[in-house]
Amino acid sequence: MTSHQSSSFERGTDGPKVILAGLDGSAPSLRAAAYAAGLARRQQSLLAIVYVQPVVMAGTAMGMPVPAAAPDGLAEDLIREVRASAERLRDLYKVRWEFHTFHGDPYSGLVQAADELTADAVVVGASEQAGHRIVGSVAVRLVKAGRWPVTVVP
């Protein structure tokens, strides 16, 4: 008989320590955050809710990325809305959670967030944009990256 060494982590038994939920204010992202909150509650994991604020390259003399200018403070309004949604989820599911804002395109921002927050799993909403069926959605790109288990919520 061959003896097996025991490891400190066994997939499927230890469960995730950090579940990242991408939230942008869309209905699918709100459903994804609610689903992730339920997972976090059951697994006793930390729920990391992440909003990625878009950036634009134009607009500065040095070509440095700057937060996208939104008419009438739309970006700030969305951040407040996302924070309010996060508060409602916390009250509903009674989970440990953190809210983070990253800057960039949604895919790169979520990858950066997952790396920095050492996420064990990523939960995102399915894209509502028709063009993503051809080019590929953020969710599909995250799955193809193959770095974390990714759950896509319709």
PDB file of C-alpha atoms in Angstrom:
ATOM      1  CA  MET A   1       0.000   0.000   0.000  1.00  0.00           C
ATOM      2  CA  THR A   2       1.126   3.475  -0.796  1.00  0.00           C
ATOM      3  CA  SER A   3       0.900   5.989   1.997  1.00  0.00           C
ATOM      4  CA  HIS A   4      -0.689   9.358   1.215  1.00  0.00           C
ATOM      5  CA  GLN A   5       0.639  12.566   2.659  1.00  0.00           C
ATOM      6  CA  SER A   6      -1.985  14.863   4.066  1.00  0.00           C
ATOM      7  CA  SER A   7      -2.065  18.416   2.765  1.00  0.00           C
ATOM      8  CA  SER A   8      -3.203  21.588   4.467  1.00  0.00           C
ATOM      9  CA  PHE A   9      -5.867  22.242   1.829  1.00  0.00           C
ATOM     10  CA  GLU A  10      -8.254  19.720   0.371  1.00  0.00           C
ATOM     11  CA  ARG A  11     -10.508  21.007  -2.394  1.00  0.00           C
ATOM     12  CA  GLY A  12     -14.163  20.713  -1.544  1.00  0.00           C
ATOM     13  CA  THR A  13     -13.713  20.374   2.196  1.00  0.00           C
ATOM     14  CA  ASP A  14     -12.052  23.551   3.414  1.00  0.00           C
ATOM     15  CA  GLY A  15     -14.218  25.869   1.335  1.00  0.00           C
ATOM     16  CA  PRO A  16     -13.415  29.352   0.142  1.00  0.00           C
ATOM     17  CA  LYS A  17     -12.075  31.970   2.549  1.00  0.00           C
ATOM     18  CA  VAL A  18     -12.871  34.945   0.271  1.00  0.00           C
ATOM     19  CA  ILE A  19     -15.692  35.088  -2.284  1.00  0.00           C
ATOM     20  CA  LEU A  20     -15.487  38.046  -4.651  1.00  0.00           C
ATOM     21  CA  ALA A  21     -18.686  39.417  -6.195  1.00  0.00           C
ATOM     22  CA  GLY A  22     -18.467  41.871  -9.080  1.00  0.00           C
ATOM     23  CA  LEU A  23     -21.184  44.509  -8.743  1.00  0.00           C
ATOM     24  CA  ASP A  24     -21.968  47.258 -11.256  1.00  0.00           C
ATOM     25  CA  GLY A  25     -25.557  48.126 -10.438  1.00  0.00           C
ATOM     26  CA  SER A  26     -27.112  45.984 -13.198  1.00  0.00           C
ATOM     27  CA  ALA A  27     -29.839  43.480 -12.329  1.00  0.00           C
ATOM     28  CA  PRO A  28     -27.616  40.433 -13.093  1.00  0.00           C
ATOM     29  CA  SER A  29     -24.801  41.831 -10.920  1.00  0.00           C
ATOM     30  CA  LEU A  30     -27.229  42.409  -8.036  1.00  0.00           C
ATOM     31  CA  ARG A  31     -28.444  38.806  -8.365  1.00  0.00           C
ATOM     32  CA  ALA A  32     -24.807  37.647  -8.458  1.00  0.00           C
ATOM     33  CA  ALA A  33     -24.020  39.593  -5.285  1.00  0.00           C
ATOM     34  CA  ALA A  34     -27.059  38.101  -3.537  1.00  0.00           C
ATOM     35  CA  TYR A  35     -26.007  34.601  -4.636  1.00  0.00           C
ATOM     36  CA  ALA A  36     -22.426  35.257  -3.468  1.00  0.00           C
ATOM     37  CA  ALA A  37     -23.747  36.518  -0.117  1.00  0.00           C
ATOM     38  CA  GLY A  38     -25.635  33.252   0.356  1.00  0.00           C
ATOM     39  CA  LEU A  39     -22.499  31.267  -0.473  1.00  0.00           C
ATOM     40  CA  ALA A  40     -20.424  33.364   1.901  1.00  0.00           C
ATOM     41  CA  ARG A  41     -22.946  32.889   4.693  1.00  0.00           C
ATOM     42  CA  ARG A  42     -23.082  29.109   4.247  1.00  0.00           C
ATOM     43  CA  GLN A  43     -19.300  28.763   3.883  1.00  0.00           C
ATOM     44  CA  GLN A  44     -18.554  31.328   6.621  1.00  0.00           C
ATOM     45  CA  SER A  45     -16.425  33.176   4.082  1.00  0.00           C
ATOM     46  CA  LEU A  46     -15.646  36.849   3.666  1.00  0.00           C
ATOM     47  CA  LEU A  47     -17.733  38.441   0.887  1.00  0.00           C
ATOM     48  CA  ALA A  48     -15.660  40.971  -1.065  1.00  0.00           C
ATOM     49  CA  ILE A  49     -18.007  43.156  -3.127  1.00  0.00           C
ATOM     50  CA  VAL A  50     -16.106  44.885  -5.916  1.00  0.00           C
ATOM     51  CA  TYR A  51     -17.131  47.783  -8.140  1.00  0.00           C
ATOM     52  CA  VAL A  52     -14.783  48.557 -11.039  1.00  0.00           C
ATOM     53  CA  GLN A  53     -14.964  52.209 -12.041  1.00  0.00           C
ATOM     54  CA  PRO A  54     -14.131  52.708 -15.748  1.00  0.00           C
ATOM     55  CA  VAL A  55     -11.123  54.821 -16.728  1.00  0.00           C
ATOM     56  CA  VAL A  56     -10.350  56.715 -19.927  1.00  0.00           C
ATOM     57  CA  MET A  57      -6.932  57.273 -21.457  1.00  0.00           C
ATOM     58  CA  ALA A  58      -7.692  60.591 -23.134  1.00  0.00           C
ATOM     59  CA  GLY A  59      -8.127  63.858 -21.300  1.00  0.00           C
ATOM     60  CA  THR A  60      -4.732  64.401 -19.752  1.00  0.00           C
ATOM     61  CA  ALA A  61      -1.575  65.811 -21.271  1.00  0.00           C
ATOM     62  CA  MET A  62       0.508  62.913 -19.974  1.00  0.00           C
ATOM     63  CA  GLY A  63      -1.859  60.183 -21.195  1.00  0.00           C
ATOM     64  CA  MET A  64      -2.334  58.876 -17.646  1.00  0.00           C
ATOM     65  CA  PRO A  65      -5.551  56.940 -16.976  1.00  0.00           C
ATOM     66  CA  VAL A  66      -8.127  58.998 -15.134  1.00  0.00           C
ATOM     67  CA  PRO A  67     -11.581  58.046 -13.839  1.00  0.00           C
ATOM     68  CA  ALA A  68     -14.107  58.375 -16.626  1.00  0.00           C
ATOM     69  CA  ALA A  69     -15.947  61.657 -16.494  1.00  0.00           C
ATOM     70  CA  ALA A  70     -19.626  60.928 -16.181  1.00  0.00           C
ATOM     71  CA  PRO A  71     -22.341  63.519 -16.736  1.00  0.00           C
ATOM     72  CA  ASP A  72     -23.790  64.931 -13.520  1.00  0.00           C
ATOM     73  CA  GLY A  73     -21.636  62.724 -11.313  1.00  0.00           C
ATOM     74  CA  LEU A  74     -23.066  59.451 -12.632  1.00  0.00           C
ATOM     75  CA  ALA A  75     -20.022  57.473 -11.493  1.00  0.00           C
ATOM     76  CA  GLU A  76     -20.318  58.839  -7.950  1.00  0.00           C
ATOM     77  CA  ASP A  77     -24.053  58.091  -7.925  1.00  0.00           C
ATOM     78  CA  LEU A  78     -23.387  54.509  -9.006  1.00  0.00           C
ATOM     79  CA  ILE A  79     -20.784  54.076  -6.275  1.00  0.00           C
ATOM     80  CA  ARG A  80     -23.329  55.297  -3.691  1.00  0.00           C
ATOM     81  CA  GLU A  81     -25.962  52.937  -5.155  1.00  0.00           C
ATOM     82  CA  VAL A  82     -23.566  49.995  -5.071  1.00  0.00           C
ATOM     83  CA  ARG A  83     -22.639  50.782  -1.461  1.00  0.00           C
ATOM     84  CA  ALA A  84     -26.345  50.982  -0.525  1.00  0.00           C
ATOM     85  CA  SER A  85     -26.975  47.621  -2.244  1.00  0.00           C
ATOM     86  CA  ALA A  86     -24.054  46.139  -0.349  1.00  0.00           C
ATOM     87  CA  GLU A  87     -25.509  47.393   2.934  1.00  0.00           C
ATOM     88  CA  ARG A  88     -28.883  45.795   2.109  1.00  0.00           C
ATOM     89  CA  LEU A  89     -27.187  42.481   1.284  1.00  0.00           C
ATOM     90  CA  ARG A  90     -25.278  42.532   4.541  1.00  0.00           C
ATOM     91  CA  ASP A  91     -28.466  43.072   6.513  1.00  0.00           C
ATOM     92  CA  LEU A  92     -30.298  40.392   4.547  1.00  0.00           C
ATOM     93  CA  TYR A  93     -27.686  37.660   4.755  1.00  0.00           C
ATOM     94  CA  LYS A  94     -25.722  38.578   7.908  1.00  0.00           C
ATOM     95  CA  VAL A  95     -22.329  37.905   6.333  1.00  0.00           C
ATOM     96  CA  ARG A  96     -18.891  39.375   6.872  1.00  0.00           C
ATOM     97  CA  TRP A  97     -18.276  41.641   3.903  1.00  0.00           C
ATOM     98  CA  GLU A  98     -16.069  44.387   2.529  1.00  0.00           C
ATOM     99  CA  PHE A  99     -16.707  46.849  -0.293  1.00  0.00           C
ATOM    100  CA  HIS A 100     -13.868  47.755  -2.674  1.00  0.00           C
ATOM    101  CA  THR A 101     -13.610  50.099  -5.648  1.00  0.00           C
ATOM    102  CA  PHE A 102     -11.026  49.419  -8.354  1.00  0.00           C
ATOM    103  CA  HIS A 103     -10.350  51.435 -11.519  1.00  0.00           C
ATOM    104  CA  GLY A 104     -10.004  50.076 -15.050  1.00  0.00           C
ATOM    105  CA  ASP A 105     -11.930  47.988 -17.499  1.00  0.00           C
ATOM    106  CA  PRO A 106     -14.233  45.460 -15.782  1.00  0.00           C
ATOM    107  CA  TYR A 107     -12.144  42.381 -16.625  1.00  0.00           C
ATOM    108  CA  SER A 108      -8.776  43.831 -15.578  1.00  0.00           C
ATOM    109  CA  GLY A 109     -10.301  45.418 -12.490  1.00  0.00           C
ATOM    110  CA  LEU A 110     -11.850  42.146 -11.339  1.00  0.00           C
ATOM    111  CA  VAL A 111      -8.600  40.256 -11.993  1.00  0.00           C
ATOM    112  CA  GLN A 112      -6.658  42.849  -9.988  1.00  0.00           C
ATOM    113  CA  ALA A 113      -9.246  42.694  -7.198  1.00  0.00           C
ATOM    114  CA  ALA A 114      -9.216  38.880  -7.095  1.00  0.00           C
ATOM    115  CA  ASP A 115      -5.410  38.874  -6.912  1.00  0.00           C
ATOM    116  CA  GLU A 116      -5.117  41.608  -4.273  1.00  0.00           C
ATOM    117  CA  LEU A 117      -7.923  40.218  -2.119  1.00  0.00           C
ATOM    118  CA  THR A 118      -6.722  36.617  -2.571  1.00  0.00           C
ATOM    119  CA  ALA A 119     -10.159  35.516  -3.725  1.00  0.00           C
ATOM    120  CA  ASP A 120     -10.894  31.813  -3.723  1.00  0.00           C
ATOM    121  CA  ALA A 121     -13.971  32.202  -5.955  1.00  0.00           C
ATOM    122  CA  VAL A 122     -15.464  34.879  -8.221  1.00  0.00           C
ATOM    123  CA  VAL A 123     -19.180  35.452  -8.786  1.00  0.00           C
ATOM    124  CA  VAL A 124     -20.425  37.759 -11.564  1.00  0.00           C
ATOM    125  CA  GLY A 125     -23.678  38.443 -13.354  1.00  0.00           C
ATOM    126  CA  ALA A 126     -24.244  37.395 -16.954  1.00  0.00           C
ATOM    127  CA  SER A 127     -23.819  40.207 -19.453  1.00  0.00           C
ATOM    128  CA  GLU A 128     -26.967  41.845 -20.781  1.00  0.00           C
ATOM    129  CA  GLN A 129     -25.171  43.219 -23.854  1.00  0.00           C
ATOM    130  CA  ALA A 130     -25.846  41.414 -27.120  1.00  0.00           C
ATOM    131  CA  GLY A 131     -22.354  42.116 -28.502  1.00  0.00           C
ATOM    132  CA  HIS A 132     -20.779  40.090 -25.726  1.00  0.00           C
ATOM    133  CA  ARG A 133     -22.101  36.902 -27.305  1.00  0.00           C
ATOM    134  CA  ILE A 134     -19.683  37.523 -30.181  1.00  0.00           C
ATOM    135  CA  VAL A 135     -16.677  39.217 -28.538  1.00  0.00           C
ATOM    136  CA  GLY A 136     -16.919  37.548 -25.135  1.00  0.00           C
ATOM    137  CA  SER A 137     -18.197  38.868 -21.849  1.00  0.00           C
ATOM    138  CA  VAL A 138     -16.222  39.648 -18.732  1.00  0.00           C
ATOM    139  CA  ALA A 139     -17.576  36.399 -17.253  1.00  0.00           C
ATOM    140  CA  VAL A 140     -16.324  34.324 -20.187  1.00  0.00           C
ATOM    141  CA  ARG A 141     -12.898  35.991 -19.989  1.00  0.00           C
ATOM    142  CA  LEU A 142     -12.703  35.262 -16.248  1.00  0.00           C
ATOM    143  CA  VAL A 143     -13.590  31.608 -16.840  1.00  0.00           C
ATOM    144  CA  LYS A 144     -11.000  31.343 -19.628  1.00  0.00           C
ATOM    145  CA  ALA A 145      -8.341  32.849 -17.346  1.00  0.00           C
ATOM    146  CA  GLY A 146      -8.698  29.654 -15.284  1.00  0.00           C
ATOM    147  CA  ARG A 147      -7.340  31.207 -12.095  1.00  0.00           C
ATOM    148  CA  TRP A 148     -10.385  30.860  -9.817  1.00  0.00           C
ATOM    149  CA  PRO A 149     -13.680  29.036  -9.817  1.00  0.00           C
ATOM    150  CA  VAL A 150     -16.111  31.439 -11.510  1.00  0.00           C
ATOM    151  CA  THR A 151     -19.874  31.354 -11.072  1.00  0.00           C
ATOM    152  CA  VAL A 152     -21.969  33.270 -13.628  1.00  0.00           C
ATOM    153  CA  VAL A 153     -25.438  34.189 -12.381  1.00  0.00           C
ATOM    154  CA  PRO A 154     -28.148  34.950 -14.992  1.00  0.00           C
TER     155      PRO A 154
END
